Amino acid sequence: MLPKIAVDNSKCTDPLSCRKCLLACPMHVLGLGTKVGPKKFQEIPREQFRVAGVRLERCTVCGDCIKVCPSGAIQVTYDGGSGK
């Protein structure tokens, strides 16, 4: 079973400037994207960018992303494959 990574976007307000969780993850599980998708030849406003778990199969639940997040926006849960 894969872990669940939740990022509270009301707390993570400027991931482009911060990027601490992206840099801290040894397995590169987190990714940066937008909620509007790609816009050809248009600048995307900073507030549209979001951090999300994109490679969950790589996550070792080390907690490094949680430790470095200055706003406490990241939660990682894992039930250990118990199926409950």
Short mmCIF file of C-alpha atoms in Angstrom, two decimals:
data_model
loop_
_atom_site.label_atom_id
_atom_site.label_comp_id
_atom_site.label_asym_id
_atom_site.label_seq_id
_atom_site.Cartn_x
_atom_site.Cartn_y
_atom_site.Cartn_z
CA MET A 1 0.00 0.00 0.00
CA LEU A 2 1.23 3.48 -0.87
CA PRO A 3 1.53 6.33 1.62
CA LYS A 4 -0.78 9.33 1.40
CA ILE A 5 0.76 12.77 1.18
CA ALA A 6 -1.45 15.77 1.89
CA VAL A 7 -0.26 19.33 1.39
CA ASP A 8 -2.38 22.10 2.90
CA ASN A 9 -2.31 24.79 0.23
CA SER A 10 -3.62 27.41 2.64
CA LYS A 11 -0.35 26.97 4.60
CA CYS A 12 1.98 26.34 1.64
CA THR A 13 1.47 29.72 0.01
CA ASP A 14 4.67 30.17 -2.05
CA PRO A 15 6.24 26.83 -2.97
CA LEU A 16 8.27 28.41 -5.78
CA SER A 17 10.29 30.44 -3.30
CA CYS A 18 10.44 27.89 -0.50
CA ARG A 19 11.03 24.50 -2.21
CA LYS A 20 12.47 23.09 1.03
CA CYS A 21 10.38 19.92 0.89
CA LEU A 22 11.26 19.36 -2.77
CA LEU A 23 14.96 19.61 -2.00
CA ALA A 24 14.84 17.58 1.23
CA CYS A 25 13.14 14.47 -0.14
CA PRO A 26 15.88 11.92 -0.91
CA MET A 27 13.57 9.94 -3.19
CA HIS A 28 12.15 12.94 -5.13
CA VAL A 29 8.58 11.97 -4.26
CA LEU A 30 7.20 15.51 -4.27
CA GLY A 31 6.66 17.57 -7.38
CA LEU A 32 5.71 21.12 -8.25
CA GLY A 33 2.86 21.81 -10.61
CA THR A 34 -0.01 24.18 -11.22
CA LYS A 35 -3.71 23.85 -10.68
CA VAL A 36 -4.36 25.42 -14.09
CA GLY A 37 -2.15 23.20 -16.24
CA PRO A 38 0.30 24.42 -18.87
CA LYS A 39 -0.43 27.67 -20.66
CA LYS A 40 1.54 28.18 -23.82
CA PHE A 41 3.15 31.61 -24.07
CA GLN A 42 1.46 32.80 -20.87
CA GLU A 43 2.99 33.54 -17.51
CA ILE A 44 1.41 31.53 -14.72
CA PRO A 45 0.84 33.46 -11.47
CA ARG A 46 2.89 32.26 -8.49
CA GLU A 47 -0.21 31.52 -6.43
CA GLN A 48 -1.26 28.85 -8.94
CA PHE A 49 1.69 26.58 -8.11
CA ARG A 50 1.19 23.61 -5.77
CA VAL A 51 3.34 20.92 -4.17
CA ALA A 52 1.99 17.37 -4.41
CA GLY A 53 3.12 13.79 -4.04
CA VAL A 54 3.74 12.53 -7.56
CA ARG A 55 5.94 9.45 -7.12
CA LEU A 56 4.28 7.82 -4.12
CA GLU A 57 5.74 4.40 -4.91
CA ARG A 58 9.19 5.81 -4.04
CA CYS A 59 8.18 7.23 -0.64
CA THR A 60 9.94 5.61 2.32
CA VAL A 61 7.94 7.66 4.88
CA CYS A 62 11.19 9.14 6.23
CA GLY A 63 9.47 12.39 7.22
CA ASP A 64 12.20 14.69 5.89
CA CYS A 65 9.62 16.77 3.99
CA ILE A 66 7.59 17.24 7.19
CA LYS A 67 10.67 18.24 9.21
CA VAL A 68 11.81 20.99 6.83
CA CYS A 69 8.40 22.50 6.05
CA PRO A 70 8.38 25.90 7.79
CA SER A 71 4.59 26.18 7.70
CA GLY A 72 3.67 22.63 8.78
CA ALA A 73 1.71 22.12 5.57
CA ILE A 74 2.68 18.49 4.86
CA GLN A 75 1.15 15.35 6.33
CA VAL A 76 2.27 11.84 5.40
CA THR A 77 0.25 8.83 6.48
CA TYR A 78 0.91 5.17 5.93
CA ASP A 79 -1.01 2.23 7.32
CA GLY A 80 1.78 -0.26 6.66
CA GLY A 81 -0.27 -2.31 4.23
CA SER A 82 -2.61 -3.64 6.88
CA GLY A 83 -5.56 -3.03 4.57
CA LYS A 84 -7.62 -1.37 7.30
#
